[in-house]
């Protein structure tokens, strides 16, 4: 059987050699590979090099690119950089589109030429015009970062979308990855199938799934796809990736651009992120407006933040009843939802805030100790990220010897809960259910 296999290889080599001798440029390239890999013939690097050069001379772009790569492998001191650049350029000029990726990087790094972001961008545009996904991703990143061009989330996403559409239609890397991910479970397989049809929300759901499994690089790529296919939840989460450096180098400016774009398309979570940025800059009036719009849009984190603004008088007039309204709104909206609630942390946070209000920390007008203790205990049952703080408050209430609720045993119990719950619920804030 092995002899038969070798015989078939030899016959194919002889067939291609005959075509090569007749001047077929592609056959000349194939023959060079046969000699180089000792496939159907003996290893002969001299013949391999001869036919590779002949193929290039006859205008076969891949042959030029192969020459460039071989030369680069043996160019230890960089003295052949200009020749490598020239061969790569000829590969692109003779129709081998993948060469644009290598050539663009050479101009970005000044390898064999003077650094030129503008030239690199023009080269990546050639790949984009020819529907070559890797070049599209490079070009999209340049528009997203304003590297060699004016920043534009809209242009970047348009280019990314073209890249993903081409990849999915041609069974590219993303499509192959989705096929592999589909083996995880029936539910995941169904979502992968929707993603392969260009469903932005399906990409978002898969991105969330991978994030929770600490596959940050892969999650980032799927969030790019989600945003490119127009899902604003994906756009918001992509902003978080850039803000915190999940799967990509942290870039606060890009994060803000993505959130601004998502917010302009009605994403309430992005509005709350913009509010947080304004708070960090001490732009409190603008922060309050973002939080208020986020709260009105149904985002629980926005509701928490606007309530805090009213409690602190930050960016607006102090208004405790309005704060209570928004905090209760969180409890009403979330308690109305059956089953597991992804926004548990914000329900617990609302209970913490309401508990402290009823303790009288914002004035005796709102003080109701029984109501405060009941609210805090309800919050403690949720066992999320604010558990430690709530337990500490309850331990203080029951440990106050001068208070009406002094109870050493209860104080000890809640102090133990506080100590054991450190780090509980230390999860990402704004993941929402698929």
Tab-separated table of C-alpha atoms in Angstrom:
chain	number	residue	atom	x	y	z
A	1	UNK	CA	0.000	0.000	0.000
A	2	UNK	CA	2.790	2.443	0.879
A	3	UNK	CA	4.482	1.655	-2.428
A	4	UNK	CA	1.250	2.481	-4.239
A	5	UNK	CA	0.975	5.796	-2.336
A	6	UNK	CA	4.521	6.727	-3.318
A	7	UNK	CA	3.821	5.750	-6.890
A	8	UNK	CA	0.845	8.130	-7.001
A	9	UNK	CA	2.992	10.940	-5.615
A	10	UNK	CA	5.637	10.274	-8.241
A	11	UNK	CA	3.043	10.299	-11.011
A	12	UNK	CA	1.674	13.630	-9.755
A	13	UNK	CA	5.198	15.050	-9.588
A	14	UNK	CA	5.908	13.951	-13.160
A	15	UNK	CA	2.609	15.464	-14.315
A	16	UNK	CA	3.413	18.821	-12.667
A	17	UNK	CA	7.004	18.711	-13.961
A	18	UNK	CA	5.765	18.339	-17.518
A	19	UNK	CA	3.456	21.352	-17.070
A	20	UNK	CA	6.299	23.297	-15.479
A	21	UNK	CA	8.577	22.560	-18.413
A	22	UNK	CA	5.824	23.924	-20.678
A	23	UNK	CA	5.909	27.250	-18.769
A	24	UNK	CA	2.982	26.853	-16.338
A	25	UNK	CA	3.869	29.208	-13.452
A	26	UNK	CA	1.685	27.476	-10.840
A	27	UNK	CA	3.051	24.051	-11.798
A	28	UNK	CA	6.581	25.451	-11.533
A	29	UNK	CA	5.817	26.504	-7.943
A	30	UNK	CA	4.336	23.076	-7.128
A	31	UNK	CA	7.402	21.326	-8.550
A	32	UNK	CA	9.646	23.487	-6.372
A	33	UNK	CA	7.686	22.344	-3.323
A	34	UNK	CA	7.967	18.700	-4.401
A	35	UNK	CA	11.756	19.037	-4.589
A	36	UNK	CA	11.919	20.964	-1.327
A	37	UNK	CA	9.821	18.351	0.571
A	38	UNK	CA	11.159	15.262	-1.268
A	39	UNK	CA	7.598	14.485	-2.283
A	40	UNK	CA	7.357	12.170	-5.327
A	41	UNK	CA	11.039	12.761	-5.994
A	42	UNK	CA	14.366	13.060	-4.182
A	43	UNK	CA	15.254	16.088	-2.080
A	44	UNK	CA	16.972	18.622	-4.333
A	45	UNK	CA	17.257	22.161	-3.005
A	46	UNK	CA	19.002	23.386	-6.147
A	47	UNK	CA	16.105	22.262	-8.342
A	48	UNK	CA	13.634	23.580	-5.792
A	49	UNK	CA	15.233	27.018	-5.888
A	50	UNK	CA	15.453	26.981	-9.699
A	51	UNK	CA	11.756	26.233	-10.217
A	52	UNK	CA	10.705	28.687	-7.508
A	53	UNK	CA	12.568	31.497	-9.253
A	54	UNK	CA	11.163	30.412	-12.616
A	55	UNK	CA	7.633	30.488	-11.208
A	56	UNK	CA	8.172	33.994	-9.828
A	57	UNK	CA	9.653	35.179	-13.106
A	58	UNK	CA	6.453	34.002	-14.818
A	59	UNK	CA	4.305	36.099	-12.461
A	60	UNK	CA	3.145	33.616	-9.789
A	61	UNK	CA	2.734	35.788	-6.673
A	62	UNK	CA	3.042	32.987	-4.115
A	63	UNK	CA	6.458	32.098	-5.537
A	64	UNK	CA	7.696	35.627	-4.835
A	65	UNK	CA	6.319	35.412	-1.295
A	66	UNK	CA	7.950	32.004	-0.734
A	67	UNK	CA	11.274	33.478	-1.828
A	68	UNK	CA	10.830	36.348	0.616
A	69	UNK	CA	10.080	33.985	3.510
A	70	UNK	CA	13.044	31.728	2.719
A	71	UNK	CA	15.345	34.728	2.504
A	72	UNK	CA	13.989	36.115	5.784
A	73	UNK	CA	14.616	32.797	7.576
A	74	UNK	CA	18.319	33.011	6.708
A	75	UNK	CA	18.756	36.761	7.191
A	76	UNK	CA	20.313	36.786	10.648
A	77	UNK	CA	21.796	40.285	10.461
A	78	UNK	CA	18.942	42.021	8.594
A	79	UNK	CA	21.148	42.804	5.601
A	80	UNK	CA	18.580	41.337	3.194
A	81	UNK	CA	15.684	43.438	4.469
A	82	UNK	CA	15.318	45.546	1.339
A	83	UNK	CA	15.356	42.479	-0.917
A	84	UNK	CA	12.765	40.778	1.289
A	85	UNK	CA	10.603	43.885	1.081
A	86	UNK	CA	10.931	43.954	-2.707
A	87	UNK	CA	9.990	40.279	-3.097
A	88	UNK	CA	6.993	40.692	-0.782
A	89	UNK	CA	5.842	43.718	-2.769
A	90	UNK	CA	6.143	41.715	-6.006
A	91	UNK	CA	4.093	38.914	-4.434
A	92	UNK	CA	1.308	41.383	-3.714
A	93	UNK	CA	1.627	43.042	-7.131
A	94	UNK	CA	1.261	39.624	-8.761
A	95	UNK	CA	-2.009	38.821	-7.024
A	96	UNK	CA	-0.979	37.046	-3.826
A	97	UNK	CA	-3.218	38.985	-1.416
A	98	UNK	CA	-1.973	37.359	1.856
A	99	UNK	CA	1.381	39.064	1.245
A	100	UNK	CA	-0.268	42.355	2.227
A	101	UNK	CA	-0.222	41.301	5.867
A	102	UNK	CA	3.525	40.751	5.873
A	103	UNK	CA	4.218	43.817	3.770
A	104	UNK	CA	2.040	46.066	5.918
A	105	UNK	CA	3.825	44.913	9.071
A	106	UNK	CA	7.184	45.645	7.418
A	107	UNK	CA	6.154	49.253	6.815
A	108	UNK	CA	4.787	49.532	10.350
A	109	UNK	CA	8.109	48.322	11.775
A	110	UNK	CA	10.452	49.935	9.266
A	111	UNK	CA	11.869	46.600	8.081
A	112	UNK	CA	13.702	47.213	4.816
A	113	UNK	CA	12.106	50.614	4.484
A	114	UNK	CA	11.294	53.814	6.327
A	115	UNK	CA	8.451	53.432	8.809
A	116	UNK	CA	5.165	54.553	7.293
A	117	UNK	CA	1.775	54.016	8.904
A	118	UNK	CA	0.139	55.577	5.844
A	119	UNK	CA	1.734	53.055	3.453
A	120	UNK	CA	0.863	50.190	5.788
A	121	UNK	CA	-2.739	51.321	5.840
A	122	UNK	CA	-2.882	51.497	2.027
A	123	UNK	CA	-1.497	47.967	1.843
A	124	UNK	CA	-4.022	46.630	4.355
A	125	UNK	CA	-6.711	48.356	2.290
A	126	UNK	CA	-5.659	46.202	-0.675
A	127	UNK	CA	-6.349	43.135	1.457
A	128	UNK	CA	-9.640	44.640	2.571
A	129	UNK	CA	-10.671	45.387	-1.034
A	130	UNK	CA	-9.925	41.757	-1.897
A	131	UNK	CA	-11.891	40.420	1.062
A	132	UNK	CA	-8.897	39.010	2.950
A	133	UNK	CA	-10.046	38.699	6.616
A	134	UNK	CA	-6.648	39.077	8.391
A	135	UNK	CA	-6.011	42.361	6.544
A	136	UNK	CA	-9.518	43.512	7.435
A	137	UNK	CA	-8.839	42.864	11.122
A	138	UNK	CA	-5.613	44.881	10.940
A	139	UNK	CA	-7.372	47.720	9.173
A	140	UNK	CA	-10.308	47.661	11.586
A	141	UNK	CA	-7.919	47.913	14.530
A	142	UNK	CA	-6.273	50.946	12.938
A	143	UNK	CA	-9.613	52.751	12.596
A	144	UNK	CA	-10.586	51.758	16.131
A	145	UNK	CA	-7.339	53.133	17.561
A	146	UNK	CA	-6.944	56.075	15.163
A	147	UNK	CA	-3.599	54.667	14.064
A	148	UNK	CA	-2.683	56.385	10.791
A	149	UNK	CA	-6.244	57.608	10.338
A	150	UNK	CA	-9.102	59.378	12.075
A	151	UNK	CA	-10.706	57.229	14.780
A	152	UNK	CA	-14.057	55.768	13.779
A	153	UNK	CA	-15.934	53.028	15.625
A	154	UNK	CA	-18.451	52.914	12.783
A	155	UNK	CA	-15.810	52.324	10.078
A	156	UNK	CA	-13.967	49.813	12.260
A	157	UNK	CA	-17.117	47.770	12.851
A	158	UNK	CA	-18.042	47.848	9.164
A	159	UNK	CA	-14.612	46.456	8.294
A	160	UNK	CA	-14.726	43.865	11.085
A	161	UNK	CA	-18.145	42.736	9.892
A	162	UNK	CA	-16.847	42.173	6.354
A	163	UNK	CA	-13.959	40.177	7.814
A	164	UNK	CA	-16.229	37.947	9.882
A	165	UNK	CA	-18.689	37.440	7.029
A	166	UNK	CA	-15.853	36.332	4.745
A	167	UNK	CA	-14.437	34.080	7.460
A	168	UNK	CA	-17.774	32.405	8.143
A	169	UNK	CA	-18.472	31.823	4.452
A	170	UNK	CA	-15.009	30.426	3.742
A	171	UNK	CA	-14.730	28.168	6.820
A	172	UNK	CA	-11.975	30.368	8.241
A	173	UNK	CA	-10.457	30.443	11.720
A	174	UNK	CA	-13.515	31.873	13.479
A	175	UNK	CA	-15.816	29.364	11.817
A	176	UNK	CA	-13.487	26.507	12.769
A	177	UNK	CA	-13.367	27.759	16.351
A	178	UNK	CA	-17.178	27.846	16.530
A	179	UNK	CA	-17.327	24.285	15.200
A	180	UNK	CA	-14.994	23.193	17.980
A	181	UNK	CA	-16.892	25.133	20.640
A	182	UNK	CA	-20.152	23.533	19.488
A	183	UNK	CA	-19.007	20.217	20.976
A	184	UNK	CA	-19.307	21.637	24.495
A	185	UNK	CA	-23.059	21.040	24.856
A	186	UNK	CA	-26.320	21.018	22.906
A	187	UNK	CA	-27.166	24.494	24.175
A	188	UNK	CA	-23.794	25.881	23.126
A	189	UNK	CA	-24.070	24.119	19.759
A	190	UNK	CA	-27.382	25.870	19.096
A	191	UNK	CA	-25.849	29.257	19.942
A	192	UNK	CA	-22.814	28.502	17.737
A	193	UNK	CA	-25.113	27.750	14.808
A	194	UNK	CA	-26.811	31.114	15.275
A	195	UNK	CA	-23.418	32.828	15.462
A	196	UNK	CA	-22.357	31.169	12.208
A	197	UNK	CA	-25.361	32.804	10.552
A	198	UNK	CA	-24.126	36.235	11.693
A	199	UNK	CA	-26.237	36.647	14.865
A	200	UNK	CA	-24.512	39.311	16.982
A	201	UNK	CA	-26.326	38.347	20.180
A	202	UNK	CA	-25.194	34.725	19.778
A	203	UNK	CA	-21.575	35.912	19.582
A	204	UNK	CA	-22.228	37.970	22.734
A	205	UNK	CA	-23.602	34.952	24.613
A	206	UNK	CA	-20.606	32.843	23.612
A	207	UNK	CA	-18.261	35.650	24.624
A	208	UNK	CA	-19.855	35.767	28.085
A	209	UNK	CA	-19.568	31.985	28.372
A	210	UNK	CA	-15.868	32.055	27.506
A	211	UNK	CA	-15.213	34.982	29.836
A	212	UNK	CA	-16.628	33.033	32.761
A	213	UNK	CA	-14.324	30.173	31.776
A	214	UNK	CA	-11.382	32.623	31.839
A	215	UNK	CA	-10.799	32.331	28.077
A	216	UNK	CA	-10.281	36.074	27.790
A	217	UNK	CA	-8.518	36.174	24.406
A	218	UNK	CA	-11.230	34.127	22.750
A	219	UNK	CA	-13.984	36.015	24.557
A	220	UNK	CA	-12.544	39.297	23.283
A	221	UNK	CA	-12.569	38.085	19.670
A	222	UNK	CA	-16.195	36.998	19.926
A	223	UNK	CA	-17.158	40.333	21.484
A	224	UNK	CA	-15.566	42.032	18.469
A	225	UNK	CA	-17.765	39.840	16.269
A	226	UNK	CA	-20.838	40.625	18.374
A	227	UNK	CA	-20.213	44.369	18.106
A	228	UNK	CA	-19.435	44.093	14.383
A	229	UNK	CA	-22.794	42.385	13.794
A	230	UNK	CA	-24.545	45.231	15.593
A	231	UNK	CA	-25.235	43.853	19.073
A	232	UNK	CA	-24.895	46.723	21.542
A	233	UNK	CA	-24.479	44.394	24.538
A	234	UNK	CA	-21.428	43.050	22.756
A	235	UNK	CA	-20.270	46.611	22.051
A	236	UNK	CA	-20.607	47.437	25.751
A	237	UNK	CA	-18.684	44.345	26.836
A	238	UNK	CA	-16.012	45.016	24.208
A	239	UNK	CA	-15.572	48.418	25.853
A	240	UNK	CA	-15.036	46.642	29.172
A	241	UNK	CA	-12.405	44.410	27.556
A	242	UNK	CA	-10.492	47.493	26.442
A	243	UNK	CA	-10.992	49.273	29.759
A	244	UNK	CA	-9.743	46.400	31.930
A	245	UNK	CA	-7.406	44.717	29.421
A	246	UNK	CA	-9.319	41.452	29.013
A	247	UNK	CA	-7.894	39.686	25.957
A	248	UNK	CA	-6.507	42.943	24.558
A	249	UNK	CA	-4.138	45.690	25.686
A	250	UNK	CA	-6.014	48.114	27.957
A	251	UNK	CA	-6.993	51.347	26.221
A	252	UNK	CA	-9.360	53.690	28.071
A	253	UNK	CA	-9.874	55.944	25.045
A	254	UNK	CA	-11.057	53.067	22.869
A	255	UNK	CA	-13.273	51.849	25.726
A	256	UNK	CA	-14.913	55.267	25.967
A	257	UNK	CA	-15.413	55.418	22.188
A	258	UNK	CA	-17.112	52.014	22.218
A	259	UNK	CA	-19.343	52.948	25.172
A	260	UNK	CA	-20.265	56.251	23.538
A	261	UNK	CA	-21.254	54.407	20.369
A	262	UNK	CA	-23.279	51.806	22.299
A	263	UNK	CA	-24.955	54.518	24.402
A	264	UNK	CA	-25.919	56.436	21.246
A	265	UNK	CA	-27.700	53.262	20.141
A	266	UNK	CA	-29.678	52.968	23.369
A	267	UNK	CA	-27.487	50.694	25.479
A	268	UNK	CA	-28.229	51.605	29.107
A	269	UNK	CA	-25.231	49.701	30.506
A	270	UNK	CA	-22.865	51.798	28.366
A	271	UNK	CA	-24.472	54.957	29.770
A	272	UNK	CA	-23.603	53.846	33.293
A	273	UNK	CA	-19.995	53.182	32.221
A	274	UNK	CA	-19.760	56.699	30.806
A	275	UNK	CA	-21.143	57.996	34.076
A	276	UNK	CA	-18.417	56.172	35.945
A	277	UNK	CA	-15.758	57.727	33.699
A	278	UNK	CA	-17.188	61.193	34.398
A	279	UNK	CA	-17.200	60.477	38.127
A	280	UNK	CA	-13.510	59.540	37.938
A	281	UNK	CA	-12.894	62.897	36.232
A	282	UNK	CA	-14.973	64.684	38.878
A	283	UNK	CA	-17.455	65.775	36.210
A	284	UNK	CA	-20.331	65.102	38.573
A	285	UNK	CA	-23.179	66.865	36.775
A	286	UNK	CA	-22.466	64.975	33.545
A	287	UNK	CA	-22.034	61.743	35.501
A	288	UNK	CA	-25.429	62.211	37.167
A	289	UNK	CA	-27.095	62.737	33.781
A	290	UNK	CA	-25.541	59.567	32.383
A	291	UNK	CA	-26.593	57.580	35.454
A	292	UNK	CA	-30.122	58.960	35.315
A	293	UNK	CA	-30.504	58.033	31.640
A	294	UNK	CA	-29.032	54.610	32.352
A	295	UNK	CA	-31.486	54.080	35.219
A	296	UNK	CA	-34.391	55.140	33.032
A	297	UNK	CA	-33.142	52.667	30.438
A	298	UNK	CA	-33.459	49.821	32.928
A	299	UNK	CA	-29.847	49.304	33.988
A	300	UNK	CA	-29.540	48.284	37.644
A	301	UNK	CA	-26.030	49.633	38.050
A	302	UNK	CA	-27.310	52.956	36.699
A	303	UNK	CA	-30.135	52.837	39.254
A	304	UNK	CA	-27.637	52.232	42.066
A	305	UNK	CA	-25.454	55.111	40.901
A	306	UNK	CA	-28.269	57.615	40.454
A	307	UNK	CA	-29.530	56.711	43.937
A	308	UNK	CA	-26.039	57.362	45.299
A	309	UNK	CA	-26.017	60.725	43.509
A	310	UNK	CA	-29.262	61.678	45.271
A	311	UNK	CA	-27.936	60.470	48.623
A	312	UNK	CA	-24.659	62.388	48.285
A	313	UNK	CA	-25.963	65.399	46.381
A	314	UNK	CA	-23.379	64.602	43.715
A	315	UNK	CA	-24.179	66.359	40.450
A	316	UNK	CA	-27.723	67.045	41.644
A	317	UNK	CA	-29.630	68.222	44.718
A	318	UNK	CA	-29.761	65.904	47.701
A	319	UNK	CA	-33.018	63.955	47.501
A	320	UNK	CA	-33.375	60.910	49.783
A	321	UNK	CA	-36.965	60.015	48.724
A	322	UNK	CA	-35.823	59.925	45.096
A	323	UNK	CA	-32.902	57.671	46.077
A	324	UNK	CA	-35.287	55.343	47.919
A	325	UNK	CA	-37.529	55.258	44.837
A	326	UNK	CA	-34.727	54.080	42.558
A	327	UNK	CA	-33.440	51.528	45.083
A	328	UNK	CA	-36.915	50.077	45.527
A	329	UNK	CA	-37.262	50.056	41.761
A	330	UNK	CA	-34.373	47.575	41.623
A	331	UNK	CA	-36.078	45.295	44.140
A	332	UNK	CA	-39.425	45.488	42.365
A	333	UNK	CA	-38.036	44.837	38.878
A	334	UNK	CA	-35.765	41.982	39.896
A	335	UNK	CA	-38.098	40.264	42.323
A	336	UNK	CA	-40.650	40.167	39.529
A	337	UNK	CA	-38.308	37.946	37.499
A	338	UNK	CA	-38.594	34.188	38.133
A	339	UNK	CA	-35.598	31.912	38.629
A	340	UNK	CA	-31.949	32.804	38.983
A	341	UNK	CA	-31.170	36.491	38.703
A	342	UNK	CA	-27.914	37.672	37.167
A	343	UNK	CA	-28.352	41.077	38.832
A	344	UNK	CA	-28.294	39.663	42.360
A	345	UNK	CA	-25.326	41.825	43.291
A	346	UNK	CA	-27.318	44.991	42.568
A	347	UNK	CA	-30.363	43.732	44.460
A	348	UNK	CA	-28.058	43.105	47.414
A	349	UNK	CA	-26.439	46.520	46.951
A	350	UNK	CA	-29.875	48.185	46.933
A	351	UNK	CA	-30.757	46.377	50.174
A	352	UNK	CA	-27.492	47.551	51.717
A	353	UNK	CA	-28.246	51.160	50.786
A	354	UNK	CA	-31.845	50.950	51.995
A	355	UNK	CA	-30.698	49.318	55.218
A	356	UNK	CA	-28.273	52.160	55.954
A	357	UNK	CA	-30.960	54.747	55.128
A	358	UNK	CA	-33.364	53.105	57.591
A	359	UNK	CA	-30.583	52.995	60.195
A	360	UNK	CA	-30.847	56.782	60.158
A	361	UNK	CA	-27.539	57.548	58.464
A	362	UNK	CA	-29.210	60.187	56.286
A	363	UNK	CA	-31.430	61.616	59.014
A	364	UNK	CA	-33.906	60.592	61.713
A	365	UNK	CA	-36.784	61.270	59.303
A	366	UNK	CA	-36.089	57.966	57.575
A	367	UNK	CA	-34.950	55.967	60.613
A	368	UNK	CA	-36.697	52.639	61.237
A	369	UNK	CA	-34.442	50.126	62.989
A	370	UNK	CA	-36.738	47.116	62.583
A	371	UNK	CA	-37.093	47.835	58.880
A	372	UNK	CA	-33.337	48.361	58.554
A	373	UNK	CA	-32.437	45.065	60.233
A	374	UNK	CA	-34.999	43.142	58.172
A	375	UNK	CA	-33.686	44.681	54.942
A	376	UNK	CA	-30.053	43.923	55.819
A	377	UNK	CA	-30.845	40.327	56.746
A	378	UNK	CA	-32.686	39.852	53.461
A	379	UNK	CA	-29.650	41.240	51.679
A	380	UNK	CA	-27.352	38.872	53.552
A	381	UNK	CA	-29.322	35.888	52.240
A	382	UNK	CA	-28.299	36.725	48.676
A	383	UNK	CA	-24.647	35.837	49.380
A	384	UNK	CA	-23.066	38.118	46.804
A	385	UNK	CA	-20.298	40.727	46.728
A	386	UNK	CA	-21.789	42.999	49.437
A	387	UNK	CA	-22.196	40.216	51.997
A	388	UNK	CA	-19.135	41.226	54.021
A	389	UNK	CA	-20.264	44.846	54.389
A	390	UNK	CA	-23.802	43.880	55.410
A	391	UNK	CA	-22.537	41.334	57.946
A	392	UNK	CA	-20.208	43.952	59.457
A	393	UNK	CA	-23.098	46.396	59.897
A	394	UNK	CA	-25.266	43.736	61.563
A	395	UNK	CA	-22.361	42.737	63.810
A	396	UNK	CA	-22.008	46.400	64.832
A	397	UNK	CA	-25.741	46.739	65.572
A	398	UNK	CA	-25.802	43.646	67.792
A	399	UNK	CA	-22.429	44.428	69.341
A	400	UNK	CA	-23.381	47.953	70.491
A	401	UNK	CA	-23.686	47.682	74.278
A	402	UNK	CA	-25.612	50.960	74.432
A	403	UNK	CA	-28.035	49.962	71.689
A	404	UNK	CA	-31.510	48.497	71.927
A	405	UNK	CA	-30.465	45.406	69.960
A	406	UNK	CA	-27.377	44.424	71.932
A	407	UNK	CA	-26.840	40.664	71.575
A	408	UNK	CA	-23.246	39.347	71.864
A	409	UNK	CA	-24.098	35.979	70.342
A	410	UNK	CA	-25.698	37.571	67.272
A	411	UNK	CA	-22.798	40.004	66.991
A	412	UNK	CA	-20.332	37.117	67.039
A	413	UNK	CA	-22.350	35.220	64.438
A	414	UNK	CA	-22.380	38.114	61.973
A	415	UNK	CA	-18.726	38.930	62.589
A	416	UNK	CA	-17.880	35.361	61.613
A	417	UNK	CA	-19.948	35.692	58.434
A	418	UNK	CA	-18.103	38.909	57.625
A	419	UNK	CA	-14.728	37.229	58.028
A	420	UNK	CA	-15.663	34.137	56.014
A	421	UNK	CA	-17.269	36.045	53.144
A	422	UNK	CA	-14.222	38.073	52.095
A	423	UNK	CA	-14.088	38.063	48.284
A	424	UNK	CA	-17.529	36.479	47.899
A	425	UNK	CA	-19.173	37.399	44.625
A	426	UNK	CA	-15.975	38.904	43.269
A	427	UNK	CA	-17.291	38.576	39.724
A	428	UNK	CA	-17.726	40.838	36.742
A	429	UNK	CA	-20.414	43.414	37.355
A	430	UNK	CA	-22.551	43.669	34.239
A	431	UNK	CA	-22.912	40.225	32.699
A	432	UNK	CA	-26.550	39.676	31.807
A	433	UNK	CA	-28.338	36.429	30.987
A	434	UNK	CA	-28.105	34.988	27.484
